[in-house]
Amino acid sequence: MCGIFGCILREGSVAPQILDGLKRLEYRGYDSIGVATIHSGTLEIRKDKGRIDEVSKALKISEMKGSLGIGHTRWATHGAPHMINAHPHTDSKRNIAVIHNGVIENFMELKQELIDKGHDFISKTDTEVIPHLIEEEIQSKKNLKEATLAALKRLVGSYAIAVISSLEPDTIICARHESPLVLGISENGIYCASDVPAIRPYTNKVIYLRNGELSTLKLGSYEIIRISDGSPVERALEEIKWNIEEAEKQDYDHYMSKEIYEQPISLRNGLRLQEQYVDLITQFLDRGKEVLLLGAGTSNHSCIAGSYIFSKLARLTAFPVISSEFIEVYGSSIGIDSVILAVSQSGETYDTLKAVDHARLRAATVLGLTNTVGSTLTRVSRAYIIQQSGPEIGVAATKTFTSQVIVLTQIALKLAKLRGKLSQDELDDYEKSLQQIPDWVDSVLGSTNKKVKAIAKKYLNTKLFLFLGRGISSSTAMEGRLKLLEITYVPCLAYPAGESKHGPISVVEDKLPCVFLCPRGSTRSEIIGSIMEIKARGALIISICEEGDSEIIQLSDDVIEMPKGIPDLLSPIPYVVPLQLLAYELALLKKLDPDKPRNLAKSVTVP
Ligand code: F6R
């Protein structure tokens, strides 16, 4: 889970563009960075542990010469964050430099084989075997492309790589297998990168490489071939419609706050789905003997919300399942009658794609819901929907959660209609409420911020938070917990409120803050019972409830009031917003960077 960037320019030196590209890829990892350029036939590498700004300043990376180069921002998998483990890695003669995103599973045996042949290794990484394998192949008179092709055939695992060599100073070779890679073409240069935002300032013309493909980049030309047999691949350029401003922070201090405040827009976009795709997905879901909703992290929480929505609106039982558990739980029982709806913002999450591959091998129907056009999930799904949230850069998912829920709700409504499970009036009411969601979120953003800030201040030094909700609000509670713990590092628990008396209540002690999700709905009397149970044990109650809900307000120590009239089933969307803000504000008070939580990366493309 790292970011890679490569480019060849017609004019000027590449180092500043590489640094700019790496900044845009920092969300993929940020424990070390490195850049390699070729100038006057010589390979130069500067790299170290640390954030891009500090390393590039200390090593004067922007002053590196050369119009061809590659750069890497790392999230450690093999070998601690350290200068010697930072990419690029080289061969023994330091002619070849390689950057890599992914995991080489058989690197230990390859490394031993290469050591036996006299290669010297410096790092603890899996990546370092790649330049040495290429070096071996070059010794048998292959050019850089042929040597890389032969080396890739020896690798087991996942990779997106870019390779340069002082022996062929006008070429970048890049390739992918299970890690994303996109090419960009402009008048002034040619690019490869892990993700579109890195190259978007320079071009809107891109080509998504697919698994098992290798590309040779030279100024003014590119060639794509299949790694398996070297056969050529013809693929047209795609035009990216969104501009870089949409992926930048604008006036916000952090991407996370920008993305939280963008939700009225992203939700409106999420309501503009292409009907024919919703219809297609709906038909596949309707035919399934069993339906599973697959996702990791926040996407799993959308699936949990989705399971309530599908059951209540369309009378369809849809089991939410965590991607990394899917094969163990359902791997042996799914088959041709199973329908798997995989939910993934990036469309590249390793655990989700692995589960999807398994499901496809067992002839299940795979459907996708993702935010990323051209992602692996879109290519392996029988039908897919793009949630249209726009790029999400902050590591913590915010706007993409609410968009996923609004898309799942629309699919459920279509399904309810198809199956005749709701009356016309009920359908109309839900449709009307759905259209109101962006405005409700807008008003929540305007009305709750001050209160949230005060709550964050009050609980700044709290050591544990408990989140409870009933029914669909248990998904909101889980998402609120994940936001708070991942960016403030404060341990948090979340449970369906009815479960609290089966164990979690034992952690309740004097002044423990407990966040209750209390939209009006069928579980109201039970949630009041749970509040009283927890309050009786000394906890401080922070409730998120409907405006003027006096019964809940009286029981609470702190209250965040939400607009009236939000149906319980749609409540996760507006009710999660103050929880996103709470996590953000608390992170700021703790002087943490909410966009770059420690140990996390935006897209988890490794096992
Ligand atoms: C949490 C978060 C992660 C992702 C998870 C799945 O804020 O962002 O938990 O939700 O890694 O990612 P996608 O949706 O890209 O599959």
Coordinates of C-alpha atoms and ligand atoms in Angstrom, one line a residue:
M1 CA 0.0 0.0 0.0
C2 CA 2.3 2.7 -1.3
G3 CA 2.1 5.3 -4.0
I4 CA 4.2 5.2 -7.1
F5 CA 4.8 7.9 -9.7
G6 CA 6.9 8.0 -12.8
C7 CA 7.3 10.5 -15.6
I8 CA 9.3 11.5 -18.7
L9 CA 9.2 15.2 -19.7
R10 CA 9.9 16.9 -23.0
E11 CA 11.3 19.9 -21.2
G12 CA 12.5 20.7 -17.7
S13 CA 13.5 18.4 -14.8
V14 CA 11.1 15.9 -13.4
A15 CA 11.9 16.1 -9.7
P16 CA 9.3 18.9 -8.9
Q17 CA 6.5 17.0 -10.7
I18 CA 7.5 13.8 -9.0
L19 CA 7.3 15.5 -5.6
D20 CA 3.9 17.0 -6.5
G21 CA 2.6 13.6 -7.6
L22 CA 3.8 12.0 -4.4
K23 CA 2.1 14.6 -2.3
R24 CA -1.2 13.6 -4.0
L25 CA -0.4 10.0 -3.3
E26 CA 0.6 10.5 0.3
Y27 CA -2.8 9.1 1.4
R28 CA -1.5 5.7 0.3
G29 CA 1.4 5.7 2.7
Y30 CA 3.8 8.2 4.2
D31 CA 6.5 6.7 6.3
S32 CA 9.3 7.2 3.8
I33 CA 9.9 8.6 0.3
G34 CA 12.4 8.3 -2.5
V35 CA 13.1 9.6 -5.9
A36 CA 15.3 8.3 -8.7
T37 CA 16.2 10.3 -11.8
I38 CA 18.5 9.7 -14.8
H39 CA 20.7 12.6 -15.9
S40 CA 23.5 12.4 -18.4
G41 CA 23.3 8.7 -18.3
T42 CA 23.7 8.5 -14.6
L43 CA 21.2 7.1 -12.1
E44 CA 20.7 9.3 -9.0
I45 CA 18.7 8.3 -5.9
R46 CA 17.7 10.3 -2.9
K47 CA 15.5 8.7 -0.3
D48 CA 14.8 8.6 3.5
K49 CA 12.4 7.8 6.2
G50 CA 9.9 10.6 6.9
R51 CA 7.2 12.8 5.4
I52 CA 7.6 14.1 1.9
D53 CA 8.1 17.8 2.9
E54 CA 10.8 17.1 5.5
V55 CA 12.7 14.5 3.4
S56 CA 12.6 16.5 0.2
K57 CA 13.8 19.6 2.0
A58 CA 16.6 17.8 3.8
L59 CA 17.8 16.0 0.7
K60 CA 17.1 18.9 -1.8
I61 CA 15.1 16.5 -4.0
S62 CA 13.6 19.2 -6.1
E63 CA 17.1 20.1 -7.3
M64 CA 17.7 16.7 -8.7
K65 CA 18.5 16.9 -12.4
G66 CA 17.0 14.8 -15.3
S67 CA 13.9 14.7 -17.3
L68 CA 13.1 11.1 -16.5
G69 CA 12.4 9.7 -13.1
I70 CA 10.3 7.8 -10.6
G71 CA 9.2 8.4 -7.0
H72 CA 7.7 6.4 -4.2
T73 CA 5.8 7.2 -1.0
R74 CA 5.9 4.2 1.3
W75 CA 3.6 2.4 3.8
A76 CA 5.9 -0.3 5.3
T77 CA 5.0 -3.9 4.9
H78 CA 8.4 -5.7 4.8
G79 CA 11.1 -3.9 6.8
A80 CA 10.6 -1.0 9.2
P81 CA 10.4 2.6 8.0
H82 CA 14.1 3.3 7.5
M83 CA 16.3 4.9 4.8
I84 CA 17.6 1.5 3.6
N85 CA 14.0 0.2 3.2
A86 CA 12.7 3.2 1.4
H87 CA 12.2 2.9 -2.4
P88 CA 13.6 3.0 -5.1
H89 CA 15.7 -0.2 -4.7
T90 CA 18.5 -1.0 -7.0
D91 CA 20.5 -3.9 -8.5
S92 CA 24.1 -4.7 -7.4
K93 CA 25.6 -2.4 -10.0
R94 CA 23.2 0.5 -9.2
N95 CA 22.1 0.7 -12.9
I96 CA 18.5 -0.2 -12.3
A97 CA 16.0 1.4 -9.9
V98 CA 12.6 0.0 -9.0
I99 CA 9.6 1.3 -7.1
H100 CA 6.8 -1.1 -6.0
N101 CA 3.4 -1.1 -4.5
G102 CA 2.2 -4.6 -3.4
V103 CA 3.7 -7.7 -1.7
I104 CA 6.0 -10.3 -3.3
E105 CA 5.1 -13.5 -1.5
N106 CA 8.0 -15.6 -2.7
F107 CA 10.7 -13.0 -2.2
M108 CA 12.5 -15.1 0.5
E109 CA 13.3 -18.0 -1.9
L110 CA 14.1 -15.6 -4.8
K111 CA 16.4 -13.6 -2.5
Q112 CA 18.3 -16.8 -1.4
E113 CA 18.6 -17.9 -5.1
L114 CA 20.0 -14.4 -6.0
I115 CA 22.4 -14.3 -3.0
D116 CA 23.7 -17.7 -4.1
K117 CA 24.5 -16.2 -7.4
G118 CA 26.5 -13.4 -5.8
H119 CA 23.9 -10.5 -5.5
D120 CA 24.3 -8.2 -2.5
F121 CA 21.1 -7.1 -0.7
I122 CA 20.9 -4.0 1.4
S123 CA 17.3 -3.8 2.6
K124 CA 14.7 -6.0 4.4
T125 CA 12.1 -5.4 1.7
D126 CA 10.5 -7.9 -0.7
T127 CA 10.9 -5.3 -3.5
E128 CA 14.6 -5.5 -3.7
V129 CA 14.5 -8.9 -5.4
I130 CA 13.0 -7.2 -8.5
P131 CA 16.0 -5.1 -9.6
H132 CA 18.3 -8.0 -8.9
L133 CA 16.1 -10.4 -11.0
I134 CA 16.1 -7.8 -13.8
E135 CA 19.9 -7.5 -13.5
E136 CA 20.2 -11.3 -13.9
E137 CA 18.1 -11.2 -17.1
I138 CA 20.0 -8.2 -18.5
Q139 CA 23.2 -10.2 -18.2
S140 CA 21.7 -12.6 -20.8
K141 CA 21.5 -9.8 -23.4
K142 CA 17.9 -8.8 -22.8
N143 CA 16.8 -5.2 -23.1
L144 CA 15.0 -3.5 -20.1
K145 CA 11.5 -4.5 -21.2
E146 CA 12.4 -8.1 -21.9
A147 CA 14.4 -8.4 -18.7
T148 CA 11.5 -6.9 -16.6
L149 CA 9.0 -9.2 -18.4
A150 CA 11.1 -12.2 -17.5
A151 CA 11.6 -11.1 -13.9
L152 CA 7.9 -10.5 -13.4
K153 CA 7.1 -14.1 -14.5
R154 CA 9.1 -15.2 -11.4
L155 CA 7.1 -13.2 -9.0
V156 CA 4.2 -14.5 -6.9
G157 CA 2.1 -11.8 -5.2
S158 CA 0.8 -8.4 -6.0
Y159 CA 2.6 -5.5 -7.6
A160 CA 2.5 -2.2 -9.4
I161 CA 6.0 -1.3 -10.4
A162 CA 8.0 1.3 -12.3
V163 CA 11.5 0.5 -13.5
I164 CA 14.2 2.8 -14.9
S165 CA 17.8 2.1 -15.9
S166 CA 20.9 4.1 -16.8
L167 CA 21.4 1.5 -19.5
E168 CA 18.2 2.8 -21.3
P169 CA 17.9 6.4 -20.1
D170 CA 14.8 7.2 -22.2
T171 CA 12.5 4.5 -20.9
I172 CA 10.2 3.7 -18.0
I173 CA 8.8 0.2 -17.8
C174 CA 5.8 -0.2 -15.6
A175 CA 3.5 -3.2 -14.9
R176 CA 0.7 -4.3 -12.6
H177 CA -0.8 -7.3 -11.0
E178 CA -3.4 -6.7 -8.3
S179 CA -2.2 -3.2 -7.4
P180 CA -3.5 -0.2 -9.3
L181 CA -1.6 1.7 -12.0
V182 CA -2.7 4.3 -14.4
L183 CA -0.9 5.9 -17.4
G184 CA -1.3 9.6 -18.3
I185 CA -0.4 11.2 -21.6
S186 CA 0.1 14.9 -22.2
E187 CA 1.8 17.1 -24.8
N188 CA 4.7 17.7 -22.6
G189 CA 5.2 14.3 -21.1
I190 CA 4.1 10.8 -20.2
Y191 CA 3.2 9.5 -16.7
C192 CA 2.4 6.5 -14.6
A193 CA 1.0 6.6 -11.1
S194 CA -1.0 4.6 -8.6
D195 CA -4.0 6.9 -8.9
V196 CA -5.4 9.6 -11.2
P197 CA -5.2 12.6 -8.8
A198 CA -1.4 12.4 -8.9
I199 CA -1.3 13.0 -12.7
R200 CA -4.5 15.0 -13.1
P201 CA -2.7 18.4 -12.8
Y202 CA -0.8 17.5 -16.0
T203 CA -3.3 15.7 -18.1
N204 CA -6.9 14.4 -18.2
K205 CA -6.0 11.6 -20.8
V206 CA -5.4 8.3 -19.0
I207 CA -5.2 4.6 -19.6
Y208 CA -5.9 2.2 -16.8
L209 CA -3.5 -0.7 -16.9
R210 CA -5.1 -4.1 -16.1
N211 CA -3.8 -7.0 -14.1
G212 CA -1.1 -8.8 -16.0
E213 CA -0.1 -5.9 -18.2
L214 CA 3.2 -4.2 -18.8
S215 CA 3.8 -0.9 -20.5
T216 CA 6.9 0.7 -22.0
L217 CA 6.8 4.5 -21.8
K218 CA 9.0 6.7 -23.9
L219 CA 8.5 10.4 -24.7
G220 CA 5.6 10.6 -27.2
S221 CA 4.9 6.8 -27.2
Y222 CA 3.6 4.0 -25.1
E223 CA 3.2 0.3 -25.7
I224 CA 1.1 -2.2 -23.6
I225 CA 1.6 -5.9 -23.7
R226 CA 0.3 -8.9 -21.7
I227 CA 2.9 -10.3 -19.3
S228 CA 1.8 -13.9 -19.8
D229 CA 2.6 -14.1 -23.6
G230 CA 3.9 -10.7 -24.6
S231 CA 1.0 -10.1 -26.9
P232 CA 0.1 -6.5 -27.7
V233 CA -2.9 -4.7 -26.0
E234 CA -4.9 -2.0 -27.8
R235 CA -6.7 0.4 -25.4
A236 CA -8.1 3.8 -26.1
L237 CA -7.3 6.8 -23.9
E238 CA -10.1 7.7 -21.4
E239 CA -10.9 11.3 -20.6
I240 CA -11.2 12.2 -16.9
K241 CA -14.0 14.7 -16.4
W242 CA -13.3 16.0 -12.9
N243 CA -10.7 18.7 -12.4
I244 CA -7.9 18.8 -9.8
E245 CA -9.7 21.5 -7.7
E246 CA -12.3 18.9 -6.9
A247 CA -9.6 16.7 -5.4
E248 CA -7.8 19.6 -3.5
K249 CA -8.4 21.1 -0.1
Q250 CA -9.6 24.5 -1.3
D251 CA -10.1 26.7 1.8
Y252 CA -10.3 23.8 4.3
D253 CA -7.5 23.0 6.7
H254 CA -7.8 19.3 6.0
Y255 CA -9.2 17.0 3.3
M256 CA -11.3 15.3 6.0
S257 CA -13.2 18.5 6.9
K258 CA -13.6 19.4 3.2
E259 CA -15.0 16.0 2.5
I260 CA -17.4 16.2 5.5
Y261 CA -18.7 19.5 4.3
E262 CA -19.0 18.3 0.8
Q263 CA -21.6 15.7 1.7
P264 CA -24.6 17.7 0.5
I265 CA -23.0 17.8 -2.9
S266 CA -21.8 14.2 -2.9
L267 CA -25.2 13.0 -1.8
R268 CA -26.9 15.0 -4.5
N269 CA -24.6 13.3 -7.0
G270 CA -25.3 10.0 -5.4
L271 CA -29.0 10.6 -6.2
R272 CA -28.2 11.0 -9.9
L273 CA -27.5 7.3 -10.7
Q274 CA -27.9 5.9 -14.1
E275 CA -31.2 4.1 -14.0
Q276 CA -30.2 1.2 -16.3
Y277 CA -27.4 0.2 -13.9
V278 CA -29.6 0.3 -10.9
D279 CA -32.1 -1.8 -12.8
L280 CA -29.5 -4.3 -13.7
I281 CA -28.2 -4.7 -10.2
T282 CA -31.8 -4.9 -8.9
Q283 CA -32.6 -7.8 -11.3
F284 CA -29.5 -9.7 -10.3
L285 CA -30.3 -9.2 -6.6
D286 CA -33.8 -10.3 -7.1
R287 CA -32.7 -13.6 -8.7
G288 CA -30.3 -14.5 -5.9
K289 CA -31.1 -17.4 -3.6
E290 CA -28.9 -15.7 -1.1
V291 CA -27.5 -12.2 -1.0
L292 CA -24.3 -11.2 0.8
L293 CA -23.1 -7.6 1.2
L294 CA -19.3 -7.6 1.2
G295 CA -17.0 -4.8 2.5
A296 CA -14.2 -3.8 4.8
G297 CA -14.0 -1.1 7.4
T298 CA -16.4 1.7 6.7
S299 CA -17.7 -0.1 3.6
N300 CA -18.7 -3.0 6.0
H301 CA -20.7 -0.5 8.0
S302 CA -22.5 0.6 4.9
C303 CA -23.2 -3.1 4.3
I304 CA -24.6 -3.4 7.8
A305 CA -26.9 -0.4 7.2
G306 CA -27.7 -1.9 3.8
S307 CA -28.8 -5.2 5.4
Y308 CA -31.5 -3.4 7.5
I309 CA -32.6 -1.3 4.5
F310 CA -32.9 -4.3 2.1
S311 CA -34.8 -6.3 4.7
K312 CA -37.2 -3.5 5.6
L313 CA -37.9 -2.0 2.2
A314 CA -37.5 -4.9 -0.2
R315 CA -38.1 -7.8 2.3
L316 CA -34.7 -9.3 1.1
T317 CA -32.4 -11.0 3.6
A318 CA -28.9 -9.7 2.8
F319 CA -26.1 -10.8 5.1
P320 CA -23.4 -8.2 5.7
V321 CA -20.0 -9.9 5.8
I322 CA -16.5 -8.5 6.5
S323 CA -14.4 -9.0 3.4
S324 CA -11.4 -10.7 5.2
E325 CA -13.8 -13.3 6.8
F326 CA -15.8 -14.0 3.7
I327 CA -13.9 -17.1 2.4
E328 CA -13.8 -18.7 5.9
V329 CA -17.5 -18.1 6.6
Y330 CA -19.2 -18.5 3.3
G331 CA -16.4 -19.7 1.0
S332 CA -17.6 -23.3 1.0
S333 CA -21.4 -22.7 0.9
I334 CA -21.8 -20.0 -1.8
G335 CA -22.4 -21.1 -5.4
I336 CA -24.2 -20.4 -8.6
D337 CA -27.3 -19.1 -6.8
S338 CA -25.5 -16.6 -4.6
V339 CA -25.3 -12.9 -5.3
I340 CA -22.4 -10.9 -3.8
L341 CA -22.7 -7.2 -3.7
A342 CA -19.2 -5.9 -3.0
V343 CA -18.9 -2.4 -1.6
S344 CA -15.6 -0.7 -1.9
Q345 CA -14.8 3.0 -2.2
S346 CA -11.5 2.4 -3.9
G347 CA -12.5 -0.8 -5.7
E348 CA -9.0 -2.0 -4.9
T349 CA -9.2 -3.3 -1.4
Y350 CA -7.2 -6.6 -1.3
D351 CA -9.5 -8.4 1.1
T352 CA -12.6 -7.5 -0.9
L353 CA -11.1 -8.4 -4.2
K354 CA -9.8 -11.7 -2.9
A355 CA -13.3 -12.6 -1.6
V356 CA -14.7 -11.5 -5.0
D357 CA -12.3 -13.8 -6.8
H358 CA -13.3 -16.7 -4.6
A359 CA -17.0 -16.0 -5.2
R360 CA -16.4 -15.8 -9.0
L361 CA -14.6 -19.2 -9.0
R362 CA -17.6 -20.7 -7.3
A363 CA -19.8 -19.2 -10.1
A364 CA -21.6 -16.7 -7.8
T365 CA -22.8 -13.5 -9.3
V366 CA -20.6 -10.6 -8.3
L367 CA -22.0 -7.0 -8.3
G368 CA -20.0 -3.9 -7.4
L369 CA -20.6 -0.6 -5.7
T370 CA -17.5 1.7 -5.8
N371 CA -16.4 5.2 -6.1
T372 CA -13.6 4.5 -8.6
V373 CA -14.2 4.3 -12.3
G374 CA -11.8 1.8 -13.9
S375 CA -11.0 0.1 -10.6
T376 CA -10.4 -3.7 -10.4
L377 CA -13.9 -4.1 -8.8
T378 CA -15.6 -2.6 -11.8
R379 CA -13.8 -5.0 -14.1
V380 CA -14.6 -8.1 -12.2
S381 CA -18.2 -7.3 -11.4
R382 CA -21.1 -8.6 -13.6
A383 CA -22.7 -5.2 -13.0
Y384 CA -21.6 -2.2 -11.0
I385 CA -22.6 1.2 -9.9
I386 CA -20.4 4.2 -9.4
Q387 CA -21.4 6.1 -6.2
Q388 CA -20.2 9.4 -7.7
S389 CA -18.8 10.9 -4.4
G390 CA -15.8 12.4 -6.2
P391 CA -12.2 11.7 -5.0
E392 CA -11.8 11.1 -1.3
I393 CA -8.3 11.9 -0.1
G394 CA -8.6 12.0 3.7
V395 CA -7.7 8.5 5.0
A396 CA -10.8 8.3 7.1
A397 CA -13.9 7.6 4.9
T398 CA -16.6 10.2 5.4
K399 CA -18.5 11.3 2.3
T400 CA -18.1 7.9 0.7
F401 CA -19.9 6.2 3.6
T402 CA -23.0 8.4 3.3
S403 CA -23.0 8.0 -0.5
Q404 CA -22.8 4.2 -0.2
V405 CA -25.8 4.2 2.1
I406 CA -27.8 6.5 -0.2
V407 CA -27.0 4.3 -3.2
L408 CA -27.9 1.1 -1.3
T409 CA -31.2 2.7 -0.3
Q410 CA -32.1 3.5 -3.9
I411 CA -31.3 -0.1 -5.0
A412 CA -33.5 -1.4 -2.1
L413 CA -36.4 0.9 -3.2
K414 CA -36.1 -0.3 -6.8
L415 CA -36.1 -3.9 -5.5
A416 CA -39.2 -3.2 -3.3
K417 CA -41.0 -1.8 -6.4
L418 CA -40.0 -4.8 -8.5
R419 CA -41.1 -7.2 -5.9
G420 CA -44.2 -5.3 -5.0
K421 CA -43.3 -5.0 -1.3
L422 CA -44.2 -1.4 -0.7
S423 CA -47.3 0.5 -1.5
Q424 CA -47.2 3.4 -3.9
D425 CA -47.6 5.8 -1.0
E426 CA -44.8 4.3 0.9
L427 CA -42.5 4.4 -2.1
D428 CA -43.4 8.0 -2.7
D429 CA -42.7 8.9 0.9
Y430 CA -39.3 7.3 0.8
E431 CA -38.5 8.9 -2.5
K432 CA -39.4 12.3 -1.1
S433 CA -37.3 11.7 2.0
L434 CA -34.3 10.6 -0.1
Q435 CA -34.5 13.8 -2.1
Q436 CA -34.4 15.7 1.2
I437 CA -31.3 14.0 2.6
P438 CA -28.8 16.4 1.1
D439 CA -30.7 19.4 2.6
W440 CA -30.9 17.6 6.0
V441 CA -27.2 17.0 5.9
D442 CA -26.6 20.6 5.0
S443 CA -28.6 21.8 7.9
V444 CA -26.9 19.4 10.3
L445 CA -23.5 20.7 9.2
G446 CA -24.7 24.2 9.9
S447 CA -26.4 23.6 13.2
T448 CA -24.3 21.1 15.1
N449 CA -20.7 22.2 14.6
K450 CA -20.6 24.5 17.7
K451 CA -22.1 21.9 19.9
V452 CA -19.8 19.2 18.6
K453 CA -16.8 21.5 19.3
A454 CA -17.9 22.0 22.9
I455 CA -18.4 18.3 23.4
A456 CA -14.9 17.6 21.9
K457 CA -13.4 20.1 24.4
K458 CA -15.3 18.6 27.3
Y459 CA -14.2 15.1 26.6
L460 CA -10.7 15.9 25.4
N461 CA -8.9 13.7 28.0
T462 CA -11.4 10.8 28.0
K463 CA -9.8 7.4 27.8
L464 CA -12.7 5.4 26.4
F465 CA -15.9 6.1 24.5
L466 CA -18.9 3.8 24.2
F467 CA -21.3 4.1 21.2
L468 CA -24.7 2.5 21.3
G469 CA -27.6 2.4 18.8
R470 CA -30.5 0.0 18.1
G471 CA -31.7 -1.3 14.7
I472 CA -30.1 0.5 11.8
S473 CA -28.5 2.9 14.2
S474 CA -26.1 0.2 15.4
S475 CA -24.4 0.7 12.0
T476 CA -24.2 4.5 12.7
A477 CA -22.7 3.7 16.1
M478 CA -20.1 1.5 14.6
E479 CA -19.1 4.0 12.0
G480 CA -19.0 6.8 14.7
R481 CA -16.7 4.6 16.7
L482 CA -14.4 3.8 13.8
K483 CA -14.0 7.5 12.9
L484 CA -13.2 8.5 16.5
L485 CA -10.7 5.7 17.2
E486 CA -8.9 5.8 13.8
I487 CA -8.0 9.5 13.9
T488 CA -7.8 10.2 17.6
Y489 CA -6.4 6.9 18.8
V490 CA -8.8 6.9 21.7
P491 CA -10.1 3.3 22.3
C492 CA -13.9 3.1 21.6
L493 CA -16.5 0.4 21.7
A494 CA -19.7 0.2 19.7
Y495 CA -22.5 -2.3 20.1
P496 CA -26.2 -2.7 19.2
A497 CA -27.6 -1.2 22.5
G498 CA -29.4 -4.5 23.3
E499 CA -26.1 -6.2 23.6
S500 CA -24.7 -3.9 26.2
K501 CA -26.2 -5.9 29.1
H502 CA -24.5 -9.0 27.7
G503 CA -21.1 -7.8 28.5
P504 CA -20.1 -4.2 27.5
I505 CA -22.0 -2.7 30.4
S506 CA -19.2 -3.9 32.7
V507 CA -16.9 -1.2 31.4
V508 CA -19.3 1.5 32.4
E509 CA -18.1 3.6 35.3
D510 CA -18.5 7.1 36.6
K511 CA -18.2 9.7 33.9
L512 CA -17.6 7.3 31.0
P513 CA -19.1 9.1 27.9
C514 CA -21.6 7.0 26.1
V515 CA -22.9 8.2 22.7
F516 CA -26.5 7.2 22.0
L517 CA -28.0 7.3 18.5
C518 CA -31.7 8.0 19.0
P519 CA -33.6 8.8 15.8
R520 CA -37.4 8.4 16.2
G521 CA -38.4 5.0 15.1
S522 CA -39.5 1.5 16.1
T523 CA -36.7 1.0 18.6
R524 CA -37.4 4.2 20.6
S525 CA -38.7 2.7 23.9
E526 CA -35.8 0.2 24.0
I527 CA -33.2 2.9 23.4
I528 CA -34.7 4.9 26.3
G529 CA -34.4 1.8 28.4
S530 CA -30.8 1.3 27.4
I531 CA -30.0 5.0 28.2
M532 CA -31.4 4.6 31.7
E533 CA -29.5 1.4 32.3
I534 CA -26.2 3.0 31.4
K535 CA -27.0 6.3 33.1
A536 CA -27.8 4.5 36.3
R537 CA -24.2 3.3 36.4
G538 CA -22.7 6.8 36.3
A539 CA -22.0 7.2 32.6
L540 CA -22.4 10.6 30.9
I541 CA -25.0 10.4 28.1
I542 CA -24.3 12.2 24.8
S543 CA -27.4 11.7 22.7
I544 CA -28.0 12.4 19.1
C545 CA -31.8 12.8 18.8
E546 CA -34.6 14.5 16.9
E547 CA -35.0 18.2 17.7
G548 CA -37.2 18.8 20.7
D549 CA -37.3 15.1 21.8
S550 CA -37.8 16.1 25.4
E551 CA -37.7 12.6 26.9
I552 CA -34.2 11.9 25.5
I553 CA -33.0 15.4 26.1
Q554 CA -33.9 15.1 29.8
L555 CA -31.9 11.9 30.2
S556 CA -28.8 13.3 28.5
D557 CA -25.8 15.3 29.7
D558 CA -25.1 16.5 26.2
V559 CA -27.4 16.6 23.2
I560 CA -27.0 17.1 19.5
E561 CA -30.4 17.9 18.0
M562 CA -31.2 16.7 14.4
P563 CA -33.8 18.0 12.0
K564 CA -37.4 16.6 12.4
G565 CA -38.9 14.1 10.1
I566 CA -35.9 11.9 9.1
P567 CA -37.1 8.3 8.7
D568 CA -35.3 5.9 11.0
L569 CA -34.1 3.8 8.0
L570 CA -32.4 6.9 6.4
S571 CA -31.0 8.1 9.7
P572 CA -27.4 6.8 9.3
I573 CA -26.7 9.4 6.7
P574 CA -27.5 12.6 8.7
Y575 CA -26.8 11.1 12.1
V576 CA -23.3 10.0 11.3
V577 CA -22.3 13.6 10.4
P578 CA -21.9 15.0 14.0
L579 CA -19.9 11.8 14.8
Q580 CA -17.6 12.6 11.8
L581 CA -17.2 16.2 13.1
L582 CA -16.6 15.0 16.7
A583 CA -13.8 12.7 15.5
Y584 CA -12.3 15.6 13.5
E585 CA -12.6 18.2 16.2
L586 CA -11.1 15.9 18.9
A587 CA -8.2 15.0 16.6
L588 CA -7.5 18.8 16.1
L589 CA -7.6 19.4 19.9
K590 CA -5.2 16.5 20.3
K591 CA -2.9 18.1 17.7
L592 CA -3.1 15.1 15.4
D593 CA -3.3 15.2 11.7
P594 CA -6.8 13.9 10.8
D595 CA -5.9 13.3 7.2
K596 CA -3.0 11.0 8.0
P597 CA -3.7 8.7 10.9
R598 CA -0.8 6.6 12.0
N599 CA -0.4 3.1 10.6
L600 CA -3.3 3.6 8.2
A601 CA -3.4 4.1 4.4
K602 CA -6.3 5.1 2.2
S603 CA -6.4 2.0 0.1
V604 CA -5.4 -1.3 1.6
T605 CA -4.1 -3.2 -1.4
V606 CA -2.1 -5.8 0.5
P607 CA -3.1 -8.9 2.4
Ligands
F6R1 C1 -12.1 3.9 7.5 C2 -11.7 3.5 6.2 C3 -11.4 2.1 5.9 C4 -12.0 1.7 4.6 C5 -11.6 0.2 4.2 C6 -12.2 -0.2 3.0 O1 -12.3 5.3 7.6 O2 -11.5 4.3 5.3 O3 -11.9 1.3 6.9 O4 -13.3 1.8 4.6 O5 -10.2 0.1 4.2 O6 -11.9 0.5 1.9 P1 -12.7 0.5 0.5 O7 -14.0 1.0 0.8 O8 -11.8 1.3 -0.4 O9 -12.7 -1.0 0.1

